């Protein structure tokens, strides 16, 4: 079936099966790398993107259900001139990540948090990221990166 | 809307094409053993195999070591830039390409800096010396008057100058390393020892193509493999006609128990694989052991006394203590399931893989496919962190088998979460038993340690029988009989020999060859269980002796560097002045990884809830001595990551299974540590720039587990000797 999807500010006509999760449209149809496959069942957060600014697990959200919504992936965080988002800069400044496979999901979940709560406490950040799994043990650097981005955005 | 993506942009992702290479035509003579050369360089002494200077001023470093998220390419770049006197930005690093990179074996065992790093340092120093010599001749000035800055040589007397690329741009040096050039002394290093940012991170935080999972081309299709639902099951029958007719399905492939499907689109492949799984009938293999530890102790074993020291005195011990420790099967549990992209053009099988052992895996793939070795080309591409031998090599075999069935297409296979959880080779279950006779002070007179374990190493190693797919073909390759690793690194018995100066010592390995559950190398191998056991027991001995656990350790150690990390960790932690709050406790543990790599001491504070018995780590300190440090931030990241991962193993993780099947099939069935459970970590590095590199990537796994058990004992008086250390175990002990 055909439907329209608004991703990173551009409108796309999608011709896909009715049951296709958003993740596969983003990766396979639109060729975007940001959202990663981690579990496919909503348990790890690697596939997190924003739906109207709030984090969702793209592996379990049917793409058709997002008609009329604004989807943002890692690629959509950069400014039109290519400048990195404050969170991306902060993750680099803190060298937050080892393999970094989990990082796109972390950044998008954090973006959702900062939108909801611009000055989160450390506990807020940990709670907001609790369902995002990291196997490399980069947790503390990721928390510091979110704190750094929050501080910068608050200026 | 999906504009065709050219082959070129696919390749760009793999770091390789930014500059042209002359190709893999350099055939070096058989590796000569040369005195004075680092091992990897002795194996590949031709300098052109390591470094090329392009006409465009780009310096290319080639390495057989691969990026696993540990930051190795950044560190190797620093070593190269340092010795060559070029800016790191001038470097391009080619890594893990079996046709262009020096074969350096697997990237494993905390050996990439000690072996690979030492080779890059020496090769770079030798290339610089050759270039300085050439420049001196060309400029007709004495070599010692030349200074080098970012590849430009300048005569400090005259002012004449020339660049590396003007001298040799695009040409080969055609020289071998001699071992006669000394790398820079510590006092002159500018790049090494600095926290240079990771070269691969920017692409990963912006979503550029850097992961094998993200490779795309206009020939890309998607494969999925349907795995046996229970370990060792065989495929009885499958009716694939309906699947073959599904929209977008290009091919169903069956070869014995190997069953896969290829579709044009990824979602189509996922659905086709599910339909294929539903259409397949399997016959279960042998049942799995109910209690893996009882099973281990009941097996025939290959017994080796790996260490024994006769006690010179014959004082009778005043007391003998004994304890048994257990470690369960545990997963690598990568966040991104294993993935590979393979393409068969009728001549060459090209496999993009995140394998840790590209060279040996290429060989295993060639044998599996019945091809000469030269016809399989593996190219490393980053994947999700693996921490040892996970599904990376198996999925490369899956992709290669599917690609062979569909020539001309690039077949991408990514395992599902369930595939990964149920098929990766786990870190093996182990049992250890330690007995000590102590004197009136509580100091050890006799130390007797024994361990039971299956194999810790079933990496491909050139053998298709070590690949899941290789074992399931109609003409299957048998899995080679597993071996335990010997000295100096050891495997099951890694770190089984204590570093303490106990007067009498005996260490025995009981190696079990059978493997009812698939096993292989997980970060630290046997060191995780052995250090957990030794350092838990030393804590038990300290308490029995009424001694402070830190002081007790220090008085039985002779190695000053070992003592230094314990002193640093306890000082930073505030061990001496520790104010005990109710239900809080402190724990310390120490090891030198492999007894020859980095020294590492860990102190933890825990809180154990009196109501739920759930242990929570409040804060952690690591002190480590890795000899000369190339990149302190990278090292700290590895040590802290290792600590948090080990806490996850030690607090929560055990693979669950019944007699038939693996029950840990997703993250709910195998939970890992979350943000709220991860403690703050203070990493202290003792840098010794004049000392050799000591590998550190696995150094914190063992000490963390023991420090945890020791802290929980301090908080509760309960000694948990079975991992993981869960609230259920504490509840049971409390009775
Ligand atoms: S891939 Fe979507 S939550 Fe894991
Ligand atoms: S950085 Fe590797 S999983 Fe998080």
mmCIF file of C-alpha atoms and ligand atoms in Angstrom, chain A residues 96-103 106 133-139 142, chain B residues 68-69 334-336 384-385 387, ligand 2:
data_model
loop_
_atom_site.group_PDB
_atom_site.id
_atom_site.type_symbol
_atom_site.label_atom_id
_atom_site.label_comp_id
_atom_site.label_asym_id
_atom_site.label_seq_id
_atom_site.Cartn_x
_atom_site.Cartn_y
_atom_site.Cartn_z
ATOM 1 C CA UNK A 96 30.827 8.723 24.945
ATOM 2 C CA UNK A 97 30.763 5.315 23.359
ATOM 3 C CA UNK A 98 32.941 2.359 22.590
ATOM 4 C CA UNK A 99 31.440 0.405 19.709
ATOM 5 C CA UNK A 100 28.770 3.142 19.512
ATOM 6 C CA UNK A 101 26.124 0.833 18.065
ATOM 7 C CA UNK A 102 23.767 1.919 20.850
ATOM 8 C CA UNK A 103 24.641 5.600 20.556
ATOM 9 C CA UNK A 106 20.825 7.059 23.165
ATOM 10 C CA UNK A 133 20.813 -0.981 26.571
ATOM 11 C CA UNK A 134 24.560 -0.550 26.219
ATOM 12 C CA UNK A 135 26.812 -3.607 26.377
ATOM 13 C CA UNK A 136 30.151 -1.786 26.245
ATOM 14 C CA UNK A 137 29.643 -0.100 29.621
ATOM 15 C CA UNK A 138 29.615 3.438 28.248
ATOM 16 C CA UNK A 139 26.804 4.438 30.605
ATOM 17 C CA UNK A 142 26.660 8.856 27.994
ATOM 18 C CA UNK B 68 35.971 -3.462 17.945
ATOM 19 C CA UNK B 69 35.006 -0.273 19.737
ATOM 20 C CA UNK B 334 26.160 -7.714 21.588
ATOM 21 C CA UNK B 335 23.590 -4.961 21.224
ATOM 22 C CA UNK B 336 23.670 -5.226 17.435
ATOM 23 C CA UNK B 384 28.542 -3.849 17.409
ATOM 24 C CA UNK B 385 30.963 -4.573 20.271
ATOM 25 C CA UNK B 387 33.920 -8.852 23.580
HETATM 26 S S1 LIG C 2 28.850 1.696 23.133
HETATM 27 FE FE1 LIG C 2 28.742 -0.380 22.475
HETATM 28 S S2 LIG C 2 26.749 -0.936 23.044
HETATM 29 FE FE2 LIG C 2 26.925 1.039 23.830
#
